[in-house]
Amino acid sequence: MKTTNGTGNHEDDETADSPAVDSNVARFPSKQERAEFERLRAANDQPVPKHEPIFNMPPVVKAMCLVLIVIQCIVQVLPDPMVESIFMRLWFVPANYSGDLPLSMATFLGPVTHMLLHGGWMHLCINVGTLLAFGAGLEKNIGGKKLMILFISTGIIGAFTHFAVYPHAEQPLIGASGGISGLFGAILMMAQAQGNMGPGYSKVALFAILWVLISGFFGAYGMPGTDQPIAWTTHVGGFVAGLLLYHPVAKLKI
């Protein structure tokens, strides 16, 4: 707005160098202001990170653990004669393959199905815990199908390693330890391939020696919490199979 002074000349309320700005009048932002606003909004508009679950298991390992737990729960509620009948059809007995015992259903199913059976909750908890420790990282890197191939094949090799050392043994073999030991061997080779074990295979060899010694110790003196003998041969056979089979299985086109 303008006013008139005594001489009749018009003068602005504010000087020319300081134009008046009415804060009550809405105005559109300038092109430069809009560009700055968009830049700031883009910088601040970051996606909200998704929080991983505290207990995050890949699907195949989760399913494997669930199957083992469910089988053990079923075994607990069945009558003893039925449990014994099931075990006799599914466990692995070396003498079945050396001719000391006649052929049976377990002769054909046992190399795989013995891994589904456990001698008690302590035996199961130890195997489920190690399965989680060794299997989860392996599945995330090579996938569930290859994990299952490694688990089953190393478990079978572990069982027949036990047979090679004790061909006339009539005591049955049960438990997933052979396959789990194979996963441990495989995860060592995976870590070595990813450069996490240093140059060469010296650290892998060190772990292999320690695994054999630990397996032999538990085989001789047993494992805390259980009075059942430990088939150290199965642990060693499965572990060595995991070392040897990791690269061929990891390269499979599945």
mmCIF file of C-alpha atoms in Angstrom, residues 123-216:
data_model
loop_
_atom_site.group_PDB
_atom_site.id
_atom_site.type_symbol
_atom_site.label_atom_id
_atom_site.label_comp_id
_atom_site.label_asym_id
_atom_site.label_seq_id
_atom_site.Cartn_x
_atom_site.Cartn_y
_atom_site.Cartn_z
ATOM 1 C CA HIS A 123 19.982 -87.557 22.269
ATOM 2 C CA LEU A 124 17.373 -85.705 20.214
ATOM 3 C CA CYS A 125 18.106 -82.275 21.733
ATOM 4 C CA ILE A 126 21.817 -82.607 21.031
ATOM 5 C CA ASN A 127 21.170 -83.545 17.408
ATOM 6 C CA VAL A 128 18.527 -80.872 16.842
ATOM 7 C CA GLY A 129 20.828 -78.227 18.335
ATOM 8 C CA THR A 130 23.742 -79.196 16.114
ATOM 9 C CA LEU A 131 21.428 -79.450 13.106
ATOM 10 C CA LEU A 132 20.372 -75.854 13.699
ATOM 11 C CA ALA A 133 23.974 -74.738 14.156
ATOM 12 C CA PHE A 134 25.355 -76.435 11.048
ATOM 13 C CA GLY A 135 22.325 -76.592 8.774
ATOM 14 C CA ALA A 136 20.896 -73.073 8.906
ATOM 15 C CA GLY A 137 23.911 -71.276 7.442
ATOM 16 C CA LEU A 138 24.466 -74.025 4.889
ATOM 17 C CA GLU A 139 20.874 -73.923 3.634
ATOM 18 C CA LYS A 140 20.979 -70.144 3.252
ATOM 19 C CA ASN A 141 24.012 -70.487 1.007
ATOM 20 C CA ILE A 142 23.330 -73.580 -1.127
ATOM 21 C CA GLY A 143 19.575 -74.095 -0.723
ATOM 22 C CA GLY A 144 17.373 -76.661 0.939
ATOM 23 C CA LYS A 145 17.510 -79.335 -1.779
ATOM 24 C CA LYS A 146 21.293 -79.504 -1.768
ATOM 25 C CA LEU A 147 21.263 -79.496 2.012
ATOM 26 C CA MET A 148 19.021 -82.572 1.998
ATOM 27 C CA ILE A 149 21.275 -84.318 -0.537
ATOM 28 C CA LEU A 150 24.266 -83.698 1.706
ATOM 29 C CA PHE A 151 22.441 -84.756 4.851
ATOM 30 C CA ILE A 152 21.096 -88.027 3.466
ATOM 31 C CA SER A 153 24.228 -89.032 1.537
ATOM 32 C CA THR A 154 26.631 -88.295 4.395
ATOM 33 C CA GLY A 155 24.307 -90.054 6.839
ATOM 34 C CA ILE A 156 24.360 -93.177 4.656
ATOM 35 C CA ILE A 157 28.133 -93.003 4.298
ATOM 36 C CA GLY A 158 28.462 -92.542 8.051
ATOM 37 C CA ALA A 159 26.368 -95.665 8.680
ATOM 38 C CA PHE A 160 28.427 -97.790 6.308
ATOM 39 C CA THR A 161 31.639 -96.427 7.807
ATOM 40 C CA HIS A 162 30.369 -97.865 11.071
ATOM 41 C CA PHE A 163 29.697 -101.149 9.257
ATOM 42 C CA ALA A 164 33.214 -101.152 7.765
ATOM 43 C CA VAL A 165 34.763 -100.863 11.237
ATOM 44 C CA TYR A 166 32.301 -103.149 13.035
ATOM 45 C CA PRO A 167 30.904 -105.482 10.345
ATOM 46 C CA HIS A 168 29.667 -108.102 12.809
ATOM 47 C CA ALA A 169 28.065 -105.756 15.330
ATOM 48 C CA GLU A 170 24.497 -106.690 16.190
ATOM 49 C CA GLN A 171 23.860 -103.564 18.221
ATOM 50 C CA PRO A 172 21.616 -101.225 16.185
ATOM 51 C CA LEU A 173 22.604 -97.756 15.099
ATOM 52 C CA ILE A 174 20.107 -94.886 15.447
ATOM 53 C CA GLY A 175 20.325 -91.106 15.302
ATOM 54 C CA ALA A 176 21.005 -88.330 12.800
ATOM 55 C CA SER A 177 24.607 -87.804 13.923
ATOM 56 C CA GLY A 178 26.183 -89.085 10.704
ATOM 57 C CA GLY A 179 24.245 -86.652 8.512
ATOM 58 C CA ILE A 180 24.752 -83.781 10.940
ATOM 59 C CA SER A 181 28.493 -84.469 11.028
ATOM 60 C CA GLY A 182 28.399 -84.333 7.244
ATOM 61 C CA LEU A 183 26.811 -80.883 7.386
ATOM 62 C CA PHE A 184 29.604 -79.740 9.684
ATOM 63 C CA GLY A 185 32.219 -80.928 7.211
ATOM 64 C CA ALA A 186 30.337 -79.233 4.389
ATOM 65 C CA ILE A 187 30.043 -75.911 6.204
ATOM 66 C CA LEU A 188 33.795 -75.932 6.837
ATOM 67 C CA MET A 189 34.405 -76.352 3.112
ATOM 68 C CA MET A 190 31.904 -73.599 2.387
ATOM 69 C CA ALA A 191 33.709 -71.250 4.769
ATOM 70 C CA GLN A 192 37.036 -72.153 3.154
ATOM 71 C CA ALA A 193 35.627 -71.487 -0.331
ATOM 72 C CA GLN A 194 34.356 -68.088 0.815
ATOM 73 C CA GLY A 195 37.791 -67.146 2.153
ATOM 74 C CA ASN A 196 36.803 -67.270 5.819
ATOM 75 C CA MET A 197 39.327 -69.952 6.772
ATOM 76 C CA GLY A 198 42.456 -68.256 5.507
ATOM 77 C CA PRO A 199 44.636 -69.463 2.634
ATOM 78 C CA GLY A 200 44.936 -73.173 2.007
ATOM 79 C CA TYR A 201 43.306 -75.935 4.007
ATOM 80 C CA SER A 202 45.319 -75.768 7.221
ATOM 81 C CA LYS A 203 42.396 -74.628 9.378
ATOM 82 C CA VAL A 204 40.078 -77.176 7.788
ATOM 83 C CA ALA A 205 42.637 -79.885 8.592
ATOM 84 C CA LEU A 206 42.862 -78.642 12.182
ATOM 85 C CA PHE A 207 39.086 -78.822 12.601
ATOM 86 C CA ALA A 208 39.089 -82.289 11.048
ATOM 87 C CA ILE A 209 41.666 -83.546 13.541
ATOM 88 C CA LEU A 210 39.734 -82.025 16.450
ATOM 89 C CA TRP A 211 36.484 -83.577 15.235
ATOM 90 C CA VAL A 212 38.059 -87.027 15.013
ATOM 91 C CA LEU A 213 39.573 -86.684 18.492
ATOM 92 C CA ILE A 214 36.326 -85.449 20.035
ATOM 93 C CA SER A 215 34.322 -88.196 18.337
ATOM 94 C CA GLY A 216 36.792 -90.812 19.527
#
